[in-house]
mmCIF file of N, CA and C in Angstrom:
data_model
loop_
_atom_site.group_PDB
_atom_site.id
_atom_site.type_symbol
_atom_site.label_atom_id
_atom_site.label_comp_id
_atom_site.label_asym_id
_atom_site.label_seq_id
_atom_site.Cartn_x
_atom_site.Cartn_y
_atom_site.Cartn_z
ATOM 1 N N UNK A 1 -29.310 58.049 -36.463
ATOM 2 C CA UNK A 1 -30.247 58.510 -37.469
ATOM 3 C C UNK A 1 -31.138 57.374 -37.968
ATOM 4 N N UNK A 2 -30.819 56.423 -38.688
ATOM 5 C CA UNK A 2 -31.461 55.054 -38.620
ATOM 6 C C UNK A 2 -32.253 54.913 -37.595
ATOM 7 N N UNK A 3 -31.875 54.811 -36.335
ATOM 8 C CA UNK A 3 -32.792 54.005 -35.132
ATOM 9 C C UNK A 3 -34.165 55.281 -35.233
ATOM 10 N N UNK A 4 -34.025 56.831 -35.436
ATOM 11 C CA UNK A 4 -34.966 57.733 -35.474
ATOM 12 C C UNK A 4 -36.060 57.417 -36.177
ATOM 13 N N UNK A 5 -35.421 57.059 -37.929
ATOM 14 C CA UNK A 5 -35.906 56.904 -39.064
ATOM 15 C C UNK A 5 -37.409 55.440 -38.686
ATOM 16 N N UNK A 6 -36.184 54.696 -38.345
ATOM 17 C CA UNK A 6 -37.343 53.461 -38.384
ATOM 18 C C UNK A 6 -38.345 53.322 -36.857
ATOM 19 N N UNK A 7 -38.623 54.554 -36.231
ATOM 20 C CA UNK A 7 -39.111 54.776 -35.389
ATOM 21 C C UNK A 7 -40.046 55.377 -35.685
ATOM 22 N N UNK A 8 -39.816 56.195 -36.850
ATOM 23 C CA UNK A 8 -41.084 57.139 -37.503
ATOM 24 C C UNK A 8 -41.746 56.112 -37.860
ATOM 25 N N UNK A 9 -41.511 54.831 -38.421
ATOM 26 C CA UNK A 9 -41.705 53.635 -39.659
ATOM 27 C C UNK A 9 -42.948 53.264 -38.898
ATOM 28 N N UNK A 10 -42.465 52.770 -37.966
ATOM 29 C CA UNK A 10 -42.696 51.903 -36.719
ATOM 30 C C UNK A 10 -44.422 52.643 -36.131
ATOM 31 N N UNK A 11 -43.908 53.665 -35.485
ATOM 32 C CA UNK A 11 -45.754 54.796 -35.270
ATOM 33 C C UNK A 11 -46.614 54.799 -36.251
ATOM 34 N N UNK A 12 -46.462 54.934 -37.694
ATOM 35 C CA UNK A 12 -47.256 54.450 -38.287
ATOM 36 C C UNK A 12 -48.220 53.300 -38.660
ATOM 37 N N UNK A 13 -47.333 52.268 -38.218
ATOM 38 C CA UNK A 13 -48.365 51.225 -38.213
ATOM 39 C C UNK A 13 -47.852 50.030 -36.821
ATOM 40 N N UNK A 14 -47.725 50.590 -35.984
ATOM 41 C CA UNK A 14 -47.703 49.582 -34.651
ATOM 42 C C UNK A 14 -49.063 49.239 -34.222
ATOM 43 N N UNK A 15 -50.175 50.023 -34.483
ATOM 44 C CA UNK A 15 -51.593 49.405 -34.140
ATOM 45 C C UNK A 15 -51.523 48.455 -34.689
ATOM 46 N N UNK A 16 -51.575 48.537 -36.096
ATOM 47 C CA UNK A 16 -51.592 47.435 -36.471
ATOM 48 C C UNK A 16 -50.817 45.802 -36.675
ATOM 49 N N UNK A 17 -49.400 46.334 -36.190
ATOM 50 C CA UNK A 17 -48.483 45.411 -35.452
ATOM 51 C C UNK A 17 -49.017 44.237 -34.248
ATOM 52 N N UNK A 18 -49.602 45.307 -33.431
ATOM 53 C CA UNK A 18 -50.095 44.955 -32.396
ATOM 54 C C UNK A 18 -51.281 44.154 -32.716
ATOM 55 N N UNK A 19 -52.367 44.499 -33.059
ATOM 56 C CA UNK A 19 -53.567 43.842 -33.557
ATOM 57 C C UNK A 19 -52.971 42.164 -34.170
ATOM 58 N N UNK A 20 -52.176 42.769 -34.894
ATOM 59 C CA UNK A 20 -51.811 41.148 -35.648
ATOM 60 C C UNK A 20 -51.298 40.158 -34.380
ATOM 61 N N UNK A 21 -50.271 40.617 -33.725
ATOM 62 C CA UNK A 21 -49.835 39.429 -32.570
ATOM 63 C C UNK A 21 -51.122 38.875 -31.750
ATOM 64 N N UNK A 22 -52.444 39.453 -32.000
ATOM 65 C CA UNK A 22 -53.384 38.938 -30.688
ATOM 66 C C UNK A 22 -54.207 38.019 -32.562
ATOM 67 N N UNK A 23 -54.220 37.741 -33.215
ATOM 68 C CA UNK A 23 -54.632 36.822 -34.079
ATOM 69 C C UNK A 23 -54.856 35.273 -33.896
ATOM 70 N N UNK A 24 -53.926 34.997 -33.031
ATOM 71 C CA UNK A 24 -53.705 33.757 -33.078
ATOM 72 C C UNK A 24 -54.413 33.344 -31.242
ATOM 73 N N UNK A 25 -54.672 34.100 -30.570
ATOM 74 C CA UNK A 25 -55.519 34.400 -29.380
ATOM 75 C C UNK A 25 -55.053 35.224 -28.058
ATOM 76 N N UNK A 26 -55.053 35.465 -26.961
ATOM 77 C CA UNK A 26 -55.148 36.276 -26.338
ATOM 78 C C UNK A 26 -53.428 36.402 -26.125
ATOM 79 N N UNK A 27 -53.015 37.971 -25.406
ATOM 80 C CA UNK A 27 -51.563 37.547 -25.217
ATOM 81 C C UNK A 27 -51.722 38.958 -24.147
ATOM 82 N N UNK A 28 -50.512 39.366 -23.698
ATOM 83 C CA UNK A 28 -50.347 40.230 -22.784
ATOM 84 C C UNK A 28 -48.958 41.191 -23.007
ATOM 85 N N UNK A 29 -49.008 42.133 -22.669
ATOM 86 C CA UNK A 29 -48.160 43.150 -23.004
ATOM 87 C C UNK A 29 -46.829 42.591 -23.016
ATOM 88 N N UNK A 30 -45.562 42.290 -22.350
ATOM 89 C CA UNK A 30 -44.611 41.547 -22.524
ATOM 90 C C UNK A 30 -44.471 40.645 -23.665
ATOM 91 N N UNK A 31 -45.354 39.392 -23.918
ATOM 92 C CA UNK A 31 -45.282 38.711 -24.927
ATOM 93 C C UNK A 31 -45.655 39.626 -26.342
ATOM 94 N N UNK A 32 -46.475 40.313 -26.080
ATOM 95 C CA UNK A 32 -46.316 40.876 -27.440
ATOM 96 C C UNK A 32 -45.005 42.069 -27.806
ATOM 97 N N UNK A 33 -44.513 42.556 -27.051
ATOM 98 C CA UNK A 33 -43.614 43.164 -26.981
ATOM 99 C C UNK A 33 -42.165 42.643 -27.564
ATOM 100 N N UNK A 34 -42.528 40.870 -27.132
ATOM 101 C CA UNK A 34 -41.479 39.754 -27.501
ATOM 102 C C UNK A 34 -41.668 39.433 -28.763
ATOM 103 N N UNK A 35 -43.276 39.074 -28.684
ATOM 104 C CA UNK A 35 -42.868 38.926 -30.705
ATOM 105 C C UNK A 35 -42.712 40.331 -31.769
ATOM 106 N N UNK A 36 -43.097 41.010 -31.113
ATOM 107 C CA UNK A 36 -42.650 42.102 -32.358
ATOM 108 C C UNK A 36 -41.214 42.379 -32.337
ATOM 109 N N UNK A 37 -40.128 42.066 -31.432
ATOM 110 C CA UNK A 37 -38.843 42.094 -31.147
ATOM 111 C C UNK A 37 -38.293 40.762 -32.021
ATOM 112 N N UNK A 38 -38.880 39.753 -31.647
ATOM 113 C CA UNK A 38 -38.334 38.825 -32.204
ATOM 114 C C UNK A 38 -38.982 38.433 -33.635
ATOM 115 N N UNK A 39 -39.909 39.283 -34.488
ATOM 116 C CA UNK A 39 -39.974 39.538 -35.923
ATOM 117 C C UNK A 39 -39.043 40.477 -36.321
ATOM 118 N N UNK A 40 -37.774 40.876 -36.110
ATOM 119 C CA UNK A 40 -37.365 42.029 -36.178
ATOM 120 C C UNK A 40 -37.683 43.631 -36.068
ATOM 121 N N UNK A 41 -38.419 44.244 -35.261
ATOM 122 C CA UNK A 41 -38.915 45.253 -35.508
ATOM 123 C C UNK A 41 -38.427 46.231 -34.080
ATOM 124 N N UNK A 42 -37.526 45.262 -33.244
ATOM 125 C CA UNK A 42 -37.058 45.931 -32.424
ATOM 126 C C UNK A 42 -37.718 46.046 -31.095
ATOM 127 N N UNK A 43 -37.665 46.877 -29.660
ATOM 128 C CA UNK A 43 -37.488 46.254 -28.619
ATOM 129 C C UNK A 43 -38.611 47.745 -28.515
ATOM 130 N N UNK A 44 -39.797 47.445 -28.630
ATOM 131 C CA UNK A 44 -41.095 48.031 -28.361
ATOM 132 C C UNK A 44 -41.374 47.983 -26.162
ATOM 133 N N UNK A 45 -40.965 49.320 -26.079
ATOM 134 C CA UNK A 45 -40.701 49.755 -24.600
ATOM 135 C C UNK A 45 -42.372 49.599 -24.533
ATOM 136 N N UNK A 46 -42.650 49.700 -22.854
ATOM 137 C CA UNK A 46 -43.720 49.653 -22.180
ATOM 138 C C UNK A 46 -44.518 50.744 -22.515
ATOM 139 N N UNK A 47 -43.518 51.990 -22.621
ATOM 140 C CA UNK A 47 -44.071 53.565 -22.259
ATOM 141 C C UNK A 47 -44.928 53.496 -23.955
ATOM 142 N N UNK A 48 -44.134 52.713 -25.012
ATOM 143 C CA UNK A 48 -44.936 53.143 -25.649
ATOM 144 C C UNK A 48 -46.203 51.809 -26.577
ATOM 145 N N UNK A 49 -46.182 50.794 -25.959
ATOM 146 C CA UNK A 49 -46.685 49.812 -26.261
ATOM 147 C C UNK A 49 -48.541 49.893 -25.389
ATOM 148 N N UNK A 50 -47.875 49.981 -23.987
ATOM 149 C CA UNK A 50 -49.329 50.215 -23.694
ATOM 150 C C UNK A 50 -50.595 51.248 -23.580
ATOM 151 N N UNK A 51 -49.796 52.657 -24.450
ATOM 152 C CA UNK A 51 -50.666 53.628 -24.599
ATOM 153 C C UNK A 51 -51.468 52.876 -25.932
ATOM 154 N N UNK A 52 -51.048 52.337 -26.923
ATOM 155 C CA UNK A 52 -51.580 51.502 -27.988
ATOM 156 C C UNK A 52 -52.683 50.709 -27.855
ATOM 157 N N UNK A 53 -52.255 49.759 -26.715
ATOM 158 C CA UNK A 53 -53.056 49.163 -26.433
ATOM 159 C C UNK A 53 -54.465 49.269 -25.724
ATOM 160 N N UNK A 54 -54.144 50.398 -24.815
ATOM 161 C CA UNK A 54 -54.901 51.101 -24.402
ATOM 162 C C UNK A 54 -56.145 52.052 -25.244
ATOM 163 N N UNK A 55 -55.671 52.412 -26.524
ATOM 164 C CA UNK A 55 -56.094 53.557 -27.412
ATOM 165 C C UNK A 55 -56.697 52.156 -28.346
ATOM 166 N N UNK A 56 -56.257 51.057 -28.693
ATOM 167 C CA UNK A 56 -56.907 49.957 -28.957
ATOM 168 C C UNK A 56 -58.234 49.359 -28.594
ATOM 169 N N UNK A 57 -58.152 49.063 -27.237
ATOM 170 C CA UNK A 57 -59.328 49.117 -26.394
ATOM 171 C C UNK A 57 -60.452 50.001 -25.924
ATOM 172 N N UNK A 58 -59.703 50.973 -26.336
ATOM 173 C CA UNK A 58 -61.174 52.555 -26.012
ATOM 174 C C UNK A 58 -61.723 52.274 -27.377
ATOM 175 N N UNK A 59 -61.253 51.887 -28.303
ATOM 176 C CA UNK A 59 -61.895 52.128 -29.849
ATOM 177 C C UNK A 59 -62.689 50.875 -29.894
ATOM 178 N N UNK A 60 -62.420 49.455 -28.903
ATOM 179 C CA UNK A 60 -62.810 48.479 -29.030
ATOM 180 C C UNK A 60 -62.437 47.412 -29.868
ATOM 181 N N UNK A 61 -61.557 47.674 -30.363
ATOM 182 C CA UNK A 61 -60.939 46.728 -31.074
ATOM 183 C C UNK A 61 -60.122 45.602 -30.062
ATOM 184 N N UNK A 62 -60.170 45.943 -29.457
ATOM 185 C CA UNK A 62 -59.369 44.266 -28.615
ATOM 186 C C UNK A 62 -60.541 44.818 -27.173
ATOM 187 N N UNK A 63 -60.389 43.477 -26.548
ATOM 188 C CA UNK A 63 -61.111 43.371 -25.009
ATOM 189 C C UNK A 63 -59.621 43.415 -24.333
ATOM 190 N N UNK A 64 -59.757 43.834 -22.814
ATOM 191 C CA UNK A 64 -58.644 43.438 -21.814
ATOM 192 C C UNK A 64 -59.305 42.889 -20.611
ATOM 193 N N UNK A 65 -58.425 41.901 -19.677
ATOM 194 C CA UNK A 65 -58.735 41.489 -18.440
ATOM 195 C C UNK A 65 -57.990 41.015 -17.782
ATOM 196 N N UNK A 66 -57.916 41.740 -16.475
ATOM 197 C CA UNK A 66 -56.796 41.595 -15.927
ATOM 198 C C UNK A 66 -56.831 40.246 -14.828
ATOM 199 N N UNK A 67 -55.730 39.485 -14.773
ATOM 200 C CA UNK A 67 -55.980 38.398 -14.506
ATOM 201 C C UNK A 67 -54.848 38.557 -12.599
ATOM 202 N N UNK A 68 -55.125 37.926 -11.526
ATOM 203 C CA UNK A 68 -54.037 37.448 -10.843
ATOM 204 C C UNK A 68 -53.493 36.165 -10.953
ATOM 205 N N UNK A 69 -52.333 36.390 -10.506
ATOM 206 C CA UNK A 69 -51.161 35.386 -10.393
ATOM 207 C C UNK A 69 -50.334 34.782 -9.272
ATOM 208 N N UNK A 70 -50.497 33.523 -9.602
ATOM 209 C CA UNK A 70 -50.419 32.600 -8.130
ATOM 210 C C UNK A 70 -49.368 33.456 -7.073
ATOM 211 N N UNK A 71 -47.867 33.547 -8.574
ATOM 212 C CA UNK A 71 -46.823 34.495 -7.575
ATOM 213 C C UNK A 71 -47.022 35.477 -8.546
ATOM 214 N N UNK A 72 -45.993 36.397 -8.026
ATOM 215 C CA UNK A 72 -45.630 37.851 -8.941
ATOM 216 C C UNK A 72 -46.985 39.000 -9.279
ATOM 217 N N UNK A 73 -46.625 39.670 -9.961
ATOM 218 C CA UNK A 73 -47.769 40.360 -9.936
ATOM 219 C C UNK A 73 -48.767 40.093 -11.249
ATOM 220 N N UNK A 74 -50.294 40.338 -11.001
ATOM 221 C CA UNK A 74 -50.960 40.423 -11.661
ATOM 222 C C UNK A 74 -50.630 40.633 -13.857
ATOM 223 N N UNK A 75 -51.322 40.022 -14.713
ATOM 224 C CA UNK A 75 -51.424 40.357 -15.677
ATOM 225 C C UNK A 75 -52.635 41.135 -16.316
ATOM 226 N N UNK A 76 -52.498 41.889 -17.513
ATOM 227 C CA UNK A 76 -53.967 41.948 -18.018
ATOM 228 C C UNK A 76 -53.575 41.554 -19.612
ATOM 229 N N UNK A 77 -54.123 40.769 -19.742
ATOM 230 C CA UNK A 77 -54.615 40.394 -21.114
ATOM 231 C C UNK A 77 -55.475 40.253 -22.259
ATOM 232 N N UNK A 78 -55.199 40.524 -23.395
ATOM 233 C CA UNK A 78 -55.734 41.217 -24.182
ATOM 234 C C UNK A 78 -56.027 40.327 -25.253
ATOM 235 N N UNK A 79 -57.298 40.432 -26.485
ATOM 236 C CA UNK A 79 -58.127 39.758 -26.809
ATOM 237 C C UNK A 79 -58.447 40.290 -28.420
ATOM 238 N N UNK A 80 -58.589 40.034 -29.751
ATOM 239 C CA UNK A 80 -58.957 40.794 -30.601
ATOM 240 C C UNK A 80 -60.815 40.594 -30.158
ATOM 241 N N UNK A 81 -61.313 41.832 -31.062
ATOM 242 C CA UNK A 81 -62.646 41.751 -30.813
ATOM 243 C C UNK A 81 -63.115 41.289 -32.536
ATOM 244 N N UNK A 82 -64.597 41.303 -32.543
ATOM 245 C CA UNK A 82 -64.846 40.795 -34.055
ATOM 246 C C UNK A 82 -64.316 42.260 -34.541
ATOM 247 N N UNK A 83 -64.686 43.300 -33.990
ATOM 248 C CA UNK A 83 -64.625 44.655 -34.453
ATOM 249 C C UNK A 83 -63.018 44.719 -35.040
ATOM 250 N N UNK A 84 -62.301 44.442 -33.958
ATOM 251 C CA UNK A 84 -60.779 44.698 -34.350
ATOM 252 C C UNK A 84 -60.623 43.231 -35.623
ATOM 253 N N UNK A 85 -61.096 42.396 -35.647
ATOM 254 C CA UNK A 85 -60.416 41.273 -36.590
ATOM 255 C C UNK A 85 -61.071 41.912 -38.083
ATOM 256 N N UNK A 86 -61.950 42.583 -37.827
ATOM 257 C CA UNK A 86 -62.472 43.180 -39.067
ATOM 258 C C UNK A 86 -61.348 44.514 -39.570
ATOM 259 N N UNK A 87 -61.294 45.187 -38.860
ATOM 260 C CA UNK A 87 -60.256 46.347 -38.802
ATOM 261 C C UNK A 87 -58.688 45.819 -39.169
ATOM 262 N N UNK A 88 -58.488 45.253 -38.638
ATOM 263 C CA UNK A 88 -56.990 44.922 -38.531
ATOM 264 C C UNK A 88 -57.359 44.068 -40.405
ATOM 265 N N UNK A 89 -57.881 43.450 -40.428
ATOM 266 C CA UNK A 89 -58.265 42.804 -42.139
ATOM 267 C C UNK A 89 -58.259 44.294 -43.075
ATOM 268 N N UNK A 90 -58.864 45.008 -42.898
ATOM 269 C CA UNK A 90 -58.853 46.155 -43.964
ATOM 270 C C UNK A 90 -57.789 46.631 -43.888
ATOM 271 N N UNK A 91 -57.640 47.512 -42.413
ATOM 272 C CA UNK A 91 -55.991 48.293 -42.521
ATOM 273 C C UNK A 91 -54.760 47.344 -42.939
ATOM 274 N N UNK A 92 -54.875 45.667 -43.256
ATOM 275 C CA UNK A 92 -53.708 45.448 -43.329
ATOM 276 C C UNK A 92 -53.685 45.063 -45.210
ATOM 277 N N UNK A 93 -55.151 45.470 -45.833
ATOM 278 C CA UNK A 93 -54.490 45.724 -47.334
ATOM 279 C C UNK A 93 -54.627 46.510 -47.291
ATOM 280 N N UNK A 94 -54.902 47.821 -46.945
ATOM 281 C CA UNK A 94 -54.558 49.017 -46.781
ATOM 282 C C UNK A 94 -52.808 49.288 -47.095
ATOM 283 N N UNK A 95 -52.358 49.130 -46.237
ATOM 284 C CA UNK A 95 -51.359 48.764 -45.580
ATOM 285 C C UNK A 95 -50.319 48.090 -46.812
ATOM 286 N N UNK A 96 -50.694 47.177 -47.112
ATOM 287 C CA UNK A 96 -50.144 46.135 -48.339
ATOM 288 C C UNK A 96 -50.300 47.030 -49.642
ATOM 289 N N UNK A 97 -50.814 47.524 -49.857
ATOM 290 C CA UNK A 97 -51.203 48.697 -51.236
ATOM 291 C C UNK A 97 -50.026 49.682 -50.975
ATOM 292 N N UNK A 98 -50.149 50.093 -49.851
ATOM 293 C CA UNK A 98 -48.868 51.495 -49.493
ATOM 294 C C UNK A 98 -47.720 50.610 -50.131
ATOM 295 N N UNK A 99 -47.401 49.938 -49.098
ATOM 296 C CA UNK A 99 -45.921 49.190 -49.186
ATOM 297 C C UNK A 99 -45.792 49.193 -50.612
ATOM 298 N N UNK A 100 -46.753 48.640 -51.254
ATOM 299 C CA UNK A 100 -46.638 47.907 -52.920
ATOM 300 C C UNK A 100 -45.897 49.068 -53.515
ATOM 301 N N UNK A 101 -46.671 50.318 -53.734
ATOM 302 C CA UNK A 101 -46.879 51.372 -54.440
ATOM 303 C C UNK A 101 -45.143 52.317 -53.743
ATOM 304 N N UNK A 102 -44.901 52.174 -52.498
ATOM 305 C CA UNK A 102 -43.603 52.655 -52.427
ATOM 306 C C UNK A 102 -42.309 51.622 -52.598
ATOM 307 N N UNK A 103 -42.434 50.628 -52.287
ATOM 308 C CA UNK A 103 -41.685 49.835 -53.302
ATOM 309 C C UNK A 103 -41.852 49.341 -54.482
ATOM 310 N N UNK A 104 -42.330 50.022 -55.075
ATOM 311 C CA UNK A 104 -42.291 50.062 -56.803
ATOM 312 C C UNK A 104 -41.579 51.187 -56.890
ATOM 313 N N UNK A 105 -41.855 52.436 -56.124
ATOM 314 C CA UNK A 105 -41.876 53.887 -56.983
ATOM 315 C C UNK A 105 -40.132 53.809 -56.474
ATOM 316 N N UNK A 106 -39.329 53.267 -54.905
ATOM 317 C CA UNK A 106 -38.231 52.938 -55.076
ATOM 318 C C UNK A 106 -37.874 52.156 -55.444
ATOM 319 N N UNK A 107 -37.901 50.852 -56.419
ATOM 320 C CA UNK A 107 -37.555 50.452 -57.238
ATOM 321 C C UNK A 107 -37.247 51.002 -58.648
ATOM 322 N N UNK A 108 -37.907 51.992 -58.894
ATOM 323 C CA UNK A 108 -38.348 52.696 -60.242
ATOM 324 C C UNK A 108 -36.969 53.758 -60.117
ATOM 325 N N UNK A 109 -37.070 54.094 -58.974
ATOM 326 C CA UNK A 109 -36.000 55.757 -58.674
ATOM 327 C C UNK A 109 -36.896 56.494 -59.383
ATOM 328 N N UNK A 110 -36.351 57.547 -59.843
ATOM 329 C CA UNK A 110 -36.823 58.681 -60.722
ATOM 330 C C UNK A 110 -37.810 58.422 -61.896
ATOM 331 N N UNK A 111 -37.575 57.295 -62.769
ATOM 332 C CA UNK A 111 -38.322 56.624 -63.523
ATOM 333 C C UNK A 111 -39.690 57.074 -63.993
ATOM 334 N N UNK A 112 -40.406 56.676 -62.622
ATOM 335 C CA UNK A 112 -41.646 56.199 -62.454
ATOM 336 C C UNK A 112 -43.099 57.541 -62.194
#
């Protein structure tokens, strides 16, 4: 029940999860998959990481390009755009207001 719960948590704002790991500059599906795992947020599968990213890039908020590799197979990697660094800035006080306002009102319990 838990793992359901924080799965609902999670769809709500994984765009913007995602958006934040490409901040610091370009990265590729795996690695970001790694840091949102290793911020605690759990082990973000392929099936549903790169429809995101994908639905990211049609809106334009990140660039992609797929790169080859000396061995193994090919990468594509991904890029914020000004569009997305602007976006990902609003939705994330957006974002920061929610949180605030529901951890107050559970802090409060009934209270409030």
């Amino acid at each position: 029940m838990a793992a359901d719960r924080r799965s609902s948590w999670l769809k709500g704002v994984l765009d913007l999860l995602v958006l934040s790991c490409l901040t610091a500059g370009e990265s590729y599906g795996y690695e970001i998959a790694k840091s949102l795992a290793e911020a605690g947020l759990g082990e973000i599968k392929g099936g549903t990481l790169y429809p995101v990213l994908n639905r990211l890039e049609e809106a334009g908020l990140v660039e992609a390009e797929f790169r080859a590799a000396e061995r193994g197979p090919g990468r594509r990697y991904y890029r914020l755009t000004e569009r997305g660094r602007t976006h990902l800035a609003a939705e994330s006080a957006a974002w920061t207001e929610f949180h605030r306002a529901v951890r107050g009102k559970l802090q409060a319990g009934g209270n409030a």
